[in-house]
């Protein structure tokens, strides 16, 4: 666990210590904004939110806080660092702590797939003991809580998720993270209430890459180059593209092709002018395969060897409630209760059609897609209109926009009134879901719908068991999905080798020294670059 010096924290924040005994300075090993949950020798940050953290400073001290960061002097029995703005001061501490971390920091953002990509990548680079964002701690408060957990002696990488729901939010997050690799999963129709139009989504996501560290990289799929914000990025670009795609101008290009490999998907990957690789992953949706490709590329860029990646990929499966599947009593369930946007809904429905093509009849449980702004009616109607139907199929629609789904389904002409049930809440729909007897059930909706409450208990248990992964080697890995995991998600709907192996400077694919691994992350020469970096 890292040690934060009082003098450093004061210098970083511009604050002033109140009642600090210079002969007995407090030990500070971390930070908390929850007065009930104080780690050993943690400082309490008195954030003003729905409630004023200053009112709970005494409780924090009772629970073990060794110092307080506050906006006024407090007599609570421990030293208080008085700052102008607690949140900005905490973000500054996180930024400065991140800058003294010399190992790769990988920032992950995108309209969907952020958490799944983060978790996959953390698994692939587990040999580096990465610090990984916990749950959905991906906003202006969650990111400093995450960054200050980095142990500069124990961790050799960090995977930090950044989530935004409107314009102007990414700058603060990206400045804190200053990623060595900015990984952007995609640009899609999500949080449109905050963004207004999809072009603003692209601009905001690209800001993570615009704030990369010196010699940093932006990593994304080739289709994002169609957005001006990505095409004009000044940092180095690492681009993933299918083998058959046209020539791409980038500093590093990963070419790939996908092949059937029994129960898996085979990935033939190569670096233009460099090495060839082969991997296999379990069958997932096209969107999840895209995320896996990004994770593999990022793992290679930080020096992970082909055999390490291949071995870890065997352990990867969709996270519980984020596209997991389970067979219960002969019925296949596909469940994603975490989030939904038009992009992810279409991707999930296409995948469900593939994995359930021999199963009849089907039940579709659709929850509303949140935060689509002026496009709410159009996108829900489009999904409903294109929802497939075969004999005896049923649909259960849940949430505020259920009737819009229904309108599209009826206009398409292949669904009838008798096939469709509408419920205000997932709890109301549970009995009908439980009574369905058929071959396959599709469940997907935004977090606000909490569709897990519509699932029979045995299905919920099976999904969690099937999707449970071994996160023992990832600091901050996700646990099984439960209602207690929801709080942060509602704010943003939308993760073996020698530990001393050195990172070598990568100037171009022709300089790769090994056929099975390379390292694209610059290490900083302390004498020449210390001033620029810090």
Short mmCIF file of C-alpha atoms in Angstrom, two decimals:
data_model
loop_
_atom_site.label_atom_id
_atom_site.label_comp_id
_atom_site.label_asym_id
_atom_site.label_seq_id
_atom_site.Cartn_x
_atom_site.Cartn_y
_atom_site.Cartn_z
CA UNK A 1 0.00 0.00 0.00
CA UNK A 2 1.33 3.42 -0.91
CA UNK A 3 2.24 6.13 1.58
CA UNK A 4 1.15 9.71 0.91
CA UNK A 5 3.29 12.39 2.55
CA UNK A 6 1.55 15.34 4.18
CA UNK A 7 3.92 17.79 2.48
CA UNK A 8 3.21 16.30 -0.95
CA UNK A 9 -0.55 16.47 -0.49
CA UNK A 10 -0.32 20.07 0.67
CA UNK A 11 1.90 21.06 -2.26
CA UNK A 12 -0.31 19.32 -4.82
CA UNK A 13 -3.56 20.87 -3.59
CA UNK A 14 -2.39 24.26 -2.43
CA UNK A 15 -4.13 23.59 0.86
CA UNK A 16 -3.05 24.36 4.40
CA UNK A 17 -2.85 21.93 7.29
CA UNK A 18 -4.86 22.73 10.40
CA UNK A 19 -3.67 21.29 13.72
CA UNK A 20 -0.88 19.28 12.14
CA UNK A 21 1.71 18.11 14.64
CA UNK A 22 4.95 18.25 12.64
CA UNK A 23 6.55 15.88 15.13
CA UNK A 24 3.82 13.26 14.66
CA UNK A 25 2.56 13.53 11.11
CA UNK A 26 -0.31 11.17 10.29
CA UNK A 27 0.21 8.13 8.12
CA UNK A 28 -1.97 8.33 5.04
CA UNK A 29 -2.18 5.19 2.92
CA UNK A 30 -5.33 5.97 0.97
CA UNK A 31 -8.53 7.97 0.73
CA UNK A 32 -12.24 7.44 1.25
CA UNK A 33 -15.34 9.54 0.68
CA UNK A 34 -17.47 7.19 2.80
CA UNK A 35 -17.20 7.90 6.52
CA UNK A 36 -18.42 4.37 7.26
CA UNK A 37 -15.74 2.70 5.18
CA UNK A 38 -12.33 3.92 6.23
CA UNK A 39 -9.35 1.78 5.32
CA UNK A 40 -6.33 1.47 7.56
CA UNK A 41 -4.69 4.94 7.88
CA UNK A 42 -7.01 6.52 5.31
CA UNK A 43 -7.84 10.20 4.94
CA UNK A 44 -11.50 11.19 4.68
CA UNK A 45 -12.39 13.53 1.82
CA UNK A 46 -15.39 15.65 2.85
CA UNK A 47 -17.12 15.88 -0.53
CA UNK A 48 -20.24 18.03 -0.79
CA UNK A 49 -22.86 16.03 -2.66
CA UNK A 50 -26.46 15.21 -1.78
CA UNK A 51 -25.19 15.46 1.79
CA UNK A 52 -22.27 17.48 3.08
CA UNK A 53 -19.29 15.30 3.92
CA UNK A 54 -18.17 17.83 6.51
CA UNK A 55 -21.08 16.73 8.70
CA UNK A 56 -19.62 13.22 8.84
CA UNK A 57 -15.98 14.03 9.55
CA UNK A 58 -16.29 13.01 13.20
CA UNK A 59 -17.81 9.68 12.16
CA UNK A 60 -14.89 9.14 9.79
CA UNK A 61 -12.41 9.73 12.61
CA UNK A 62 -14.29 7.28 14.84
CA UNK A 63 -14.00 4.74 12.02
CA UNK A 64 -10.24 5.17 11.71
CA UNK A 65 -9.54 8.24 9.56
CA UNK A 66 -6.08 9.64 10.30
CA UNK A 67 -6.66 12.93 8.48
CA UNK A 68 -9.45 14.96 6.89
CA UNK A 69 -9.50 16.92 3.64
CA UNK A 70 -12.09 19.66 4.06
CA UNK A 71 -13.08 23.13 2.92
CA UNK A 72 -13.02 24.62 6.40
CA UNK A 73 -11.25 24.09 9.69
CA UNK A 74 -12.70 21.25 11.75
CA UNK A 75 -11.90 20.24 15.31
CA UNK A 76 -12.21 16.48 15.05
CA UNK A 77 -9.05 15.23 16.74
CA UNK A 78 -6.97 14.63 13.59
CA UNK A 79 -5.17 17.02 11.23
CA UNK A 80 -7.33 18.71 8.60
CA UNK A 81 -6.04 19.82 5.20
CA UNK A 82 -8.13 22.87 4.33
CA UNK A 83 -8.62 23.33 0.57
CA UNK A 84 -10.84 25.48 -1.62
CA UNK A 85 -12.68 22.59 -3.26
CA UNK A 86 -12.51 19.04 -1.92
CA UNK A 87 -13.36 17.32 -5.19
CA UNK A 88 -10.83 19.30 -7.23
CA UNK A 89 -8.18 18.78 -4.55
CA UNK A 90 -8.82 15.04 -4.52
CA UNK A 91 -8.62 14.92 -8.31
CA UNK A 92 -5.31 16.76 -8.15
CA UNK A 93 -3.93 14.26 -5.63
CA UNK A 94 -5.01 11.43 -7.93
CA UNK A 95 -3.40 13.08 -10.94
CA UNK A 96 -0.08 13.61 -9.19
CA UNK A 97 -0.06 10.10 -7.77
CA UNK A 98 -0.71 8.69 -11.24
CA UNK A 99 2.23 10.71 -12.64
CA UNK A 100 4.72 9.04 -10.31
CA UNK A 101 3.55 5.62 -11.51
CA UNK A 102 6.06 4.54 -14.15
CA UNK A 103 4.25 1.48 -15.47
CA UNK A 104 1.62 1.48 -18.25
CA UNK A 105 -1.72 3.11 -17.54
CA UNK A 106 -4.46 2.05 -19.96
CA UNK A 107 -7.56 4.23 -20.09
CA UNK A 108 -10.74 2.63 -21.45
CA UNK A 109 -13.80 4.45 -22.75
CA UNK A 110 -16.52 4.00 -25.38
CA UNK A 111 -20.26 4.13 -25.84
CA UNK A 112 -20.61 0.53 -24.72
CA UNK A 113 -18.35 -2.37 -23.80
CA UNK A 114 -16.09 -0.37 -21.46
CA UNK A 115 -16.43 -2.62 -18.44
CA UNK A 116 -16.25 -5.89 -20.38
CA UNK A 117 -13.13 -4.69 -22.19
CA UNK A 118 -11.55 -3.50 -18.95
CA UNK A 119 -12.13 -6.88 -17.31
CA UNK A 120 -10.85 -8.84 -20.31
CA UNK A 121 -7.72 -6.74 -20.54
CA UNK A 122 -7.03 -6.98 -16.82
CA UNK A 123 -7.25 -10.74 -17.13
CA UNK A 124 -4.86 -10.84 -20.09
CA UNK A 125 -2.21 -8.75 -18.34
CA UNK A 126 -2.67 -10.32 -14.91
CA UNK A 127 1.08 -11.09 -14.88
CA UNK A 128 1.56 -7.37 -14.27
CA UNK A 129 -0.72 -7.39 -11.20
CA UNK A 130 -2.79 -4.55 -12.66
CA UNK A 131 -4.86 -2.12 -10.61
CA UNK A 132 -8.29 -2.21 -12.22
CA UNK A 133 -11.32 0.06 -11.85
CA UNK A 134 -13.81 -1.51 -9.48
CA UNK A 135 -17.40 -1.84 -10.70
CA UNK A 136 -18.47 1.48 -12.14
CA UNK A 137 -16.07 3.81 -10.37
CA UNK A 138 -15.52 5.55 -13.68
CA UNK A 139 -16.64 9.14 -13.08
CA UNK A 140 -15.13 12.32 -11.64
CA UNK A 141 -15.15 10.85 -8.13
CA UNK A 142 -14.67 7.16 -8.89
CA UNK A 143 -11.53 7.74 -10.95
CA UNK A 144 -9.58 9.55 -8.20
CA UNK A 145 -10.69 6.86 -5.75
CA UNK A 146 -9.24 4.31 -8.18
CA UNK A 147 -6.02 6.11 -9.10
CA UNK A 148 -5.07 6.69 -5.46
CA UNK A 149 -5.23 2.92 -4.91
CA UNK A 150 -2.30 2.34 -7.27
CA UNK A 151 0.56 0.76 -5.38
CA UNK A 152 3.70 1.99 -7.13
CA UNK A 153 5.67 -0.96 -5.77
CA UNK A 154 3.19 -3.80 -6.30
CA UNK A 155 1.27 -2.87 -9.47
CA UNK A 156 2.97 -2.90 -12.85
CA UNK A 157 -0.04 -1.68 -14.84
CA UNK A 158 -3.35 0.06 -14.29
CA UNK A 159 -6.57 -0.29 -16.29
CA UNK A 160 -8.79 2.71 -15.68
CA UNK A 161 -12.33 3.04 -17.04
CA UNK A 162 -13.70 6.47 -17.95
CA UNK A 163 -17.44 6.95 -18.37
CA UNK A 164 -19.22 10.13 -19.44
CA UNK A 165 -22.87 10.93 -20.11
CA UNK A 166 -22.58 14.34 -21.76
CA UNK A 167 -20.28 16.86 -23.38
CA UNK A 168 -17.51 18.52 -21.39
CA UNK A 169 -17.05 15.68 -18.92
CA UNK A 170 -14.11 13.76 -20.39
CA UNK A 171 -11.46 16.47 -20.05
CA UNK A 172 -11.35 16.23 -16.25
CA UNK A 173 -11.24 12.41 -16.32
CA UNK A 174 -8.62 12.20 -19.07
CA UNK A 175 -6.35 14.76 -17.41
CA UNK A 176 -6.31 12.61 -14.27
CA UNK A 177 -5.71 9.34 -16.10
CA UNK A 178 -3.20 10.64 -18.70
CA UNK A 179 -3.15 7.17 -20.28
CA UNK A 180 -0.18 5.58 -21.95
CA UNK A 181 -2.77 3.78 -24.06
CA UNK A 182 -6.20 5.31 -24.63
CA UNK A 183 -8.46 2.43 -25.68
CA UNK A 184 -11.78 3.47 -27.24
CA UNK A 185 -14.23 0.61 -27.79
CA UNK A 186 -16.70 2.35 -30.10
CA UNK A 187 -18.88 5.39 -30.75
CA UNK A 188 -22.60 4.73 -30.62
CA UNK A 189 -26.04 5.99 -29.63
CA UNK A 190 -25.76 6.18 -25.85
CA UNK A 191 -26.54 8.99 -23.38
CA UNK A 192 -28.03 11.04 -26.19
CA UNK A 193 -29.85 13.27 -23.71
CA UNK A 194 -26.46 14.58 -22.66
CA UNK A 195 -24.73 14.51 -26.05
CA UNK A 196 -27.50 15.67 -28.37
CA UNK A 197 -25.99 14.11 -31.48
CA UNK A 198 -23.62 11.27 -32.19
CA UNK A 199 -20.91 13.61 -33.49
CA UNK A 200 -20.59 14.98 -29.98
CA UNK A 201 -20.15 11.44 -28.67
CA UNK A 202 -17.18 10.95 -31.00
CA UNK A 203 -15.60 14.25 -29.97
CA UNK A 204 -15.95 13.46 -26.26
CA UNK A 205 -14.60 9.91 -26.50
CA UNK A 206 -11.62 11.10 -28.55
CA UNK A 207 -10.62 13.45 -25.72
CA UNK A 208 -9.26 10.51 -23.74
CA UNK A 209 -6.76 9.93 -26.55
CA UNK A 210 -6.06 13.66 -26.80
CA UNK A 211 -4.78 13.55 -23.21
CA UNK A 212 -2.37 10.64 -23.56
CA UNK A 213 0.99 10.73 -21.81
CA UNK A 214 4.07 11.75 -23.81
CA UNK A 215 4.69 9.07 -26.45
CA UNK A 216 1.21 7.71 -25.70
CA UNK A 217 -1.04 5.69 -27.99
CA UNK A 218 -4.67 5.73 -29.07
CA UNK A 219 -6.01 2.22 -29.74
CA UNK A 220 -9.29 1.72 -31.59
CA UNK A 221 -11.01 0.00 -34.51
CA UNK A 222 -10.47 1.39 -38.00
CA UNK A 223 -14.08 2.52 -38.44
CA UNK A 224 -13.53 5.32 -35.90
CA UNK A 225 -11.13 6.98 -38.33
CA UNK A 226 -14.24 8.16 -40.19
CA UNK A 227 -14.73 10.64 -37.34
CA UNK A 228 -12.65 13.79 -37.68
CA UNK A 229 -11.91 13.82 -33.96
CA UNK A 230 -10.14 10.46 -34.25
CA UNK A 231 -8.52 10.97 -37.62
CA UNK A 232 -6.85 14.19 -36.45
CA UNK A 233 -5.50 12.88 -33.15
CA UNK A 234 -1.92 14.04 -32.58
CA UNK A 235 -0.84 11.03 -30.50
CA UNK A 236 0.39 7.79 -32.02
CA UNK A 237 -2.38 5.57 -33.37
CA UNK A 238 -2.67 1.78 -33.12
CA UNK A 239 -5.52 0.62 -35.35
CA UNK A 240 -7.33 -2.71 -35.61
CA UNK A 241 -8.67 -3.61 -39.04
CA UNK A 242 -9.89 -6.74 -40.84
CA UNK A 243 -7.44 -8.30 -43.24
CA UNK A 244 -9.51 -7.22 -46.22
CA UNK A 245 -9.81 -3.55 -45.15
CA UNK A 246 -8.06 -0.92 -47.33
CA UNK A 247 -4.65 0.47 -46.46
CA UNK A 248 -4.57 2.45 -43.24
CA UNK A 249 -2.22 5.26 -42.30
CA UNK A 250 -1.26 4.69 -38.68
CA UNK A 251 1.80 4.16 -36.51
CA UNK A 252 0.77 0.57 -35.81
CA UNK A 253 -1.81 -1.60 -37.58
CA UNK A 254 -3.20 -4.89 -36.28
CA UNK A 255 -4.79 -6.96 -39.04
CA UNK A 256 -7.13 -9.81 -38.16
CA UNK A 257 -9.52 -12.39 -39.58
CA UNK A 258 -12.03 -14.54 -37.72
CA UNK A 259 -12.57 -18.24 -38.37
CA UNK A 260 -14.81 -20.93 -36.91
CA UNK A 261 -12.92 -23.11 -34.45
CA UNK A 262 -15.42 -25.62 -33.15
CA UNK A 263 -17.04 -24.16 -30.04
CA UNK A 264 -14.73 -21.15 -30.26
CA UNK A 265 -13.88 -18.30 -32.61
CA UNK A 266 -10.35 -18.37 -34.03
CA UNK A 267 -8.50 -15.08 -34.42
CA UNK A 268 -5.66 -14.82 -36.93
CA UNK A 269 -3.89 -11.58 -36.05
CA UNK A 270 -0.80 -9.94 -37.46
CA UNK A 271 1.05 -6.67 -37.13
CA UNK A 272 1.79 -5.00 -40.43
CA UNK A 273 5.48 -5.54 -40.98
CA UNK A 274 5.75 -7.65 -37.84
CA UNK A 275 4.69 -10.82 -36.08
CA UNK A 276 1.74 -13.18 -36.63
CA UNK A 277 -0.46 -14.53 -33.83
CA UNK A 278 -3.31 -16.99 -33.36
CA UNK A 279 -5.86 -16.96 -30.53
CA UNK A 280 -9.22 -18.52 -29.70
CA UNK A 281 -12.08 -17.08 -27.69
CA UNK A 282 -15.47 -18.45 -26.75
CA UNK A 283 -18.34 -17.52 -29.03
CA UNK A 284 -19.65 -14.08 -28.17
CA UNK A 285 -21.56 -11.28 -29.87
CA UNK A 286 -19.80 -9.36 -32.62
CA UNK A 287 -19.47 -6.40 -30.28
CA UNK A 288 -17.85 -8.53 -27.60
CA UNK A 289 -15.45 -9.99 -30.17
CA UNK A 290 -14.48 -6.43 -31.08
CA UNK A 291 -13.78 -5.78 -27.40
CA UNK A 292 -11.69 -8.94 -27.18
CA UNK A 293 -9.62 -7.84 -30.18
CA UNK A 294 -8.89 -4.50 -28.52
CA UNK A 295 -7.93 -6.26 -25.30
CA UNK A 296 -5.57 -8.59 -27.12
CA UNK A 297 -3.92 -5.70 -28.97
CA UNK A 298 -3.46 -3.71 -25.75
CA UNK A 299 -2.02 -6.76 -24.00
CA UNK A 300 0.51 -7.20 -26.81
CA UNK A 301 1.42 -3.52 -26.64
CA UNK A 302 2.44 -3.80 -22.99
CA UNK A 303 4.65 -6.81 -23.65
CA UNK A 304 2.37 -9.80 -23.01
CA UNK A 305 3.45 -12.90 -24.90
CA UNK A 306 1.27 -14.85 -27.29
CA UNK A 307 1.15 -17.96 -25.11
CA UNK A 308 0.18 -15.89 -22.06
CA UNK A 309 -2.71 -14.28 -23.92
CA UNK A 310 -3.85 -17.60 -25.43
CA UNK A 311 -3.94 -19.22 -22.00
CA UNK A 312 -5.86 -16.38 -20.35
CA UNK A 313 -8.40 -16.18 -23.19
CA UNK A 314 -9.54 -19.68 -22.28
CA UNK A 315 -10.77 -18.27 -18.95
CA UNK A 316 -12.73 -15.37 -20.42
CA UNK A 317 -16.52 -15.41 -20.63
CA UNK A 318 -19.14 -12.65 -20.60
CA UNK A 319 -19.60 -11.11 -17.17
CA UNK A 320 -22.71 -11.99 -15.15
CA UNK A 321 -25.72 -10.00 -16.38
CA UNK A 322 -23.69 -8.49 -19.23
CA UNK A 323 -24.39 -10.94 -22.01
CA UNK A 324 -24.05 -14.14 -20.03
CA UNK A 325 -25.91 -17.31 -20.94
CA UNK A 326 -27.18 -20.28 -18.98
CA UNK A 327 -29.28 -23.36 -19.72
CA UNK A 328 -32.02 -23.91 -17.17
CA UNK A 329 -34.33 -26.85 -17.58
CA UNK A 330 -33.68 -27.04 -21.31
CA UNK A 331 -34.27 -23.32 -21.88
CA UNK A 332 -31.38 -21.12 -22.98
CA UNK A 333 -31.26 -17.72 -21.28
CA UNK A 334 -29.30 -14.77 -22.66
CA UNK A 335 -29.22 -12.01 -20.05
CA UNK A 336 -27.91 -8.45 -20.14
CA UNK A 337 -29.52 -6.40 -17.39
CA UNK A 338 -26.74 -3.87 -17.15
CA UNK A 339 -27.30 -1.46 -19.98
CA UNK A 340 -28.94 -1.00 -23.36
CA UNK A 341 -28.50 1.35 -26.27
CA UNK A 342 -29.64 0.91 -29.89
CA UNK A 343 -26.11 -0.22 -30.79
CA UNK A 344 -25.77 -2.82 -28.04
CA UNK A 345 -29.40 -3.99 -28.41
CA UNK A 346 -28.93 -4.78 -32.11
CA UNK A 347 -25.64 -6.52 -31.41
CA UNK A 348 -27.16 -8.63 -28.66
CA UNK A 349 -30.21 -9.60 -30.74
CA UNK A 350 -27.97 -10.69 -33.63
CA UNK A 351 -25.90 -12.84 -31.28
CA UNK A 352 -29.02 -14.33 -29.68
CA UNK A 353 -30.32 -15.28 -33.13
CA UNK A 354 -27.10 -17.23 -33.78
CA UNK A 355 -26.95 -19.11 -30.50
CA UNK A 356 -30.68 -19.93 -30.39
CA UNK A 357 -31.40 -20.69 -34.02
CA UNK A 358 -32.43 -24.29 -33.29
CA UNK A 359 -34.53 -23.46 -30.23
CA UNK A 360 -38.28 -22.79 -30.35
CA UNK A 361 -40.27 -20.94 -29.22
CA UNK A 362 -38.53 -17.80 -28.00
CA UNK A 363 -39.36 -15.18 -25.40
CA UNK A 364 -38.04 -11.64 -25.75
CA UNK A 365 -37.91 -9.59 -22.56
CA UNK A 366 -37.06 -6.04 -23.58
CA UNK A 367 -36.51 -3.18 -21.16
CA UNK A 368 -36.46 0.48 -22.12
CA UNK A 369 -33.27 2.03 -23.49
CA UNK A 370 -32.50 5.06 -21.33
CA UNK A 371 -31.10 8.51 -22.10
CA UNK A 372 -31.80 8.62 -25.83
CA UNK A 373 -33.21 12.16 -25.73
CA UNK A 374 -35.09 13.24 -28.85
CA UNK A 375 -34.32 9.88 -30.48
CA UNK A 376 -36.19 7.87 -27.84
CA UNK A 377 -39.31 7.22 -29.92
CA UNK A 378 -37.47 6.52 -33.17
CA UNK A 379 -34.94 4.06 -31.72
CA UNK A 380 -37.42 2.08 -29.63
CA UNK A 381 -39.81 1.84 -32.56
CA UNK A 382 -37.00 0.67 -34.85
CA UNK A 383 -35.97 -2.10 -32.45
CA UNK A 384 -39.59 -3.21 -32.12
CA UNK A 385 -40.19 -3.12 -35.86
CA UNK A 386 -37.17 -5.34 -36.56
CA UNK A 387 -37.69 -7.78 -33.69
CA UNK A 388 -37.86 -11.26 -35.28
CA UNK A 389 -40.93 -13.43 -34.79
CA UNK A 390 -41.65 -17.10 -35.35
CA UNK A 391 -44.65 -19.20 -34.47
CA UNK A 392 -45.43 -19.23 -30.71
CA UNK A 393 -42.80 -16.57 -29.88
CA UNK A 394 -43.74 -14.18 -27.09
CA UNK A 395 -42.54 -10.75 -25.97
CA UNK A 396 -42.57 -9.07 -22.57
CA UNK A 397 -41.92 -5.33 -22.66
CA UNK A 398 -40.92 -3.45 -19.53
CA UNK A 399 -40.51 0.20 -18.65
CA UNK A 400 -41.44 3.69 -19.73
CA UNK A 401 -40.95 3.03 -23.45
CA UNK A 402 -42.54 -0.40 -23.65
CA UNK A 403 -45.51 0.86 -25.65
CA UNK A 404 -43.18 2.32 -28.28
CA UNK A 405 -41.56 -1.08 -28.75
CA UNK A 406 -45.05 -2.53 -29.10
CA UNK A 407 -46.07 0.03 -31.74
CA UNK A 408 -43.10 -0.91 -33.91
CA UNK A 409 -43.74 -4.63 -33.50
CA UNK A 410 -47.39 -4.33 -34.52
CA UNK A 411 -46.57 -2.09 -37.48
CA UNK A 412 -44.13 -4.71 -38.75
CA UNK A 413 -47.09 -7.07 -39.10
CA UNK A 414 -45.47 -10.26 -37.81
CA UNK A 415 -46.43 -9.76 -34.15
CA UNK A 416 -49.98 -9.80 -32.82
CA UNK A 417 -51.48 -8.24 -29.69
CA UNK A 418 -51.77 -11.67 -28.09
CA UNK A 419 -48.03 -12.27 -28.40
CA UNK A 420 -47.10 -9.14 -26.43
CA UNK A 421 -47.35 -8.30 -22.73
CA UNK A 422 -46.48 -4.89 -21.28
CA UNK A 423 -45.45 -4.28 -17.67
CA UNK A 424 -44.43 -1.17 -15.76
CA UNK A 425 -41.78 -2.98 -13.73
CA UNK A 426 -39.63 -6.07 -13.92
CA UNK A 427 -41.14 -7.39 -10.69
CA UNK A 428 -44.59 -7.35 -12.30
CA UNK A 429 -43.27 -9.39 -15.21
CA UNK A 430 -41.61 -12.11 -13.14
CA UNK A 431 -44.57 -14.47 -13.01
CA UNK A 432 -45.04 -14.43 -16.78
CA UNK A 433 -41.33 -14.99 -17.40
CA UNK A 434 -41.37 -17.89 -14.94
CA UNK A 435 -44.37 -19.47 -16.68
CA UNK A 436 -42.79 -19.41 -20.13
CA UNK A 437 -42.01 -22.86 -21.49
CA UNK A 438 -39.83 -22.73 -24.54
CA UNK A 439 -36.43 -22.99 -26.12
CA UNK A 440 -34.77 -19.63 -25.48
CA UNK A 441 -35.23 -16.37 -23.57
CA UNK A 442 -33.62 -13.04 -24.46
CA UNK A 443 -33.38 -10.45 -21.68
CA UNK A 444 -31.91 -6.97 -22.19
CA UNK A 445 -32.67 -3.46 -21.02
CA UNK A 446 -31.16 -0.41 -19.41
CA UNK A 447 -30.12 -0.50 -15.79
CA UNK A 448 -33.09 1.59 -14.73
CA UNK A 449 -35.36 -1.35 -15.64
CA UNK A 450 -33.53 -3.79 -13.31
CA UNK A 451 -34.62 -6.72 -15.47
CA UNK A 452 -32.86 -9.19 -13.18
CA UNK A 453 -35.96 -8.81 -10.98
CA UNK A 454 -38.00 -10.47 -13.73
CA UNK A 455 -35.86 -13.61 -13.72
CA UNK A 456 -36.76 -16.76 -11.79
CA UNK A 457 -34.40 -17.28 -8.86
CA UNK A 458 -32.87 -20.42 -10.34
CA UNK A 459 -32.06 -18.57 -13.57
CA UNK A 460 -30.46 -15.68 -11.72
CA UNK A 461 -28.32 -18.14 -9.78
CA UNK A 462 -27.34 -20.02 -12.94
CA UNK A 463 -26.36 -16.84 -14.80
CA UNK A 464 -24.16 -15.69 -11.95
CA UNK A 465 -22.54 -19.11 -11.66
CA UNK A 466 -21.96 -19.45 -15.40
CA UNK A 467 -20.45 -16.00 -15.69
CA UNK A 468 -18.38 -16.03 -12.53
CA UNK A 469 -14.70 -15.58 -13.35
CA UNK A 470 -11.58 -16.00 -11.30
CA UNK A 471 -10.51 -12.45 -10.50
CA UNK A 472 -8.02 -13.42 -7.82
CA UNK A 473 -5.18 -11.96 -9.87
CA UNK A 474 -6.91 -8.68 -10.69
CA UNK A 475 -7.12 -5.89 -8.15
CA UNK A 476 -10.63 -4.48 -8.42
CA UNK A 477 -12.26 -7.23 -10.52
CA UNK A 478 -16.06 -7.42 -10.74
CA UNK A 479 -17.98 -9.80 -8.51
CA UNK A 480 -21.32 -11.45 -9.15
CA UNK A 481 -24.10 -9.06 -10.04
CA UNK A 482 -26.45 -8.03 -7.28
CA UNK A 483 -28.75 -5.16 -6.43
CA UNK A 484 -26.01 -3.60 -4.30
CA UNK A 485 -23.92 -3.08 -7.45
CA UNK A 486 -26.45 -0.70 -9.00
CA UNK A 487 -25.71 2.69 -7.42
CA UNK A 488 -22.88 3.80 -9.69
CA UNK A 489 -24.33 2.07 -12.75
CA UNK A 490 -27.41 4.27 -12.72
CA UNK A 491 -25.22 7.36 -13.03
CA UNK A 492 -23.43 6.00 -16.09
CA UNK A 493 -25.08 3.15 -17.95
CA UNK A 494 -23.34 2.13 -19.69
CA UNK A 495 -13.42 -3.31 -16.91
CA UNK A 496 3.10 -15.24 -15.56
CA UNK A 497 6.02 -13.73 -17.04
CA UNK A 498 8.94 -12.22 -15.20
CA UNK A 499 7.60 -9.26 -13.29
CA UNK A 500 10.82 -7.39 -13.86
CA UNK A 501 10.77 -7.68 -17.65
CA UNK A 502 11.76 -4.29 -19.02
CA UNK A 503 9.61 -2.20 -21.38
CA UNK A 504 11.61 -1.35 -24.47
CA UNK A 505 11.01 1.67 -26.70
CA UNK A 506 8.93 0.88 -29.79
CA UNK A 507 9.50 3.04 -32.87
CA UNK A 508 7.87 0.94 -35.57
CA UNK A 509 6.77 -2.57 -36.37
CA UNK A 510 10.05 -3.33 -38.14
CA UNK A 511 11.89 -3.00 -34.80
CA UNK A 512 10.03 -5.82 -33.06
CA UNK A 513 12.71 -8.05 -31.62
CA UNK A 514 10.58 -11.05 -30.67
CA UNK A 515 8.24 -13.02 -32.85
CA UNK A 516 5.69 -13.51 -30.11
CA UNK A 517 5.72 -10.30 -28.09
CA UNK A 518 6.64 -6.67 -28.16
CA UNK A 519 6.27 -3.60 -26.02
CA UNK A 520 4.91 -0.36 -27.42
CA UNK A 521 4.99 1.63 -24.22
CA UNK A 522 7.78 4.15 -23.78
CA UNK A 523 9.70 4.07 -20.54
CA UNK A 524 10.83 7.46 -19.37
CA UNK A 525 14.47 8.32 -18.88
CA UNK A 526 14.52 9.89 -15.44
CA UNK A 527 17.23 12.42 -16.25
CA UNK A 528 15.96 13.58 -19.65
CA UNK A 529 12.19 13.44 -19.28
CA UNK A 530 11.44 13.92 -15.60
CA UNK A 531 10.57 17.60 -15.96
CA UNK A 532 8.28 17.02 -18.93
CA UNK A 533 6.46 14.12 -17.33
CA UNK A 534 6.01 15.54 -13.84
#
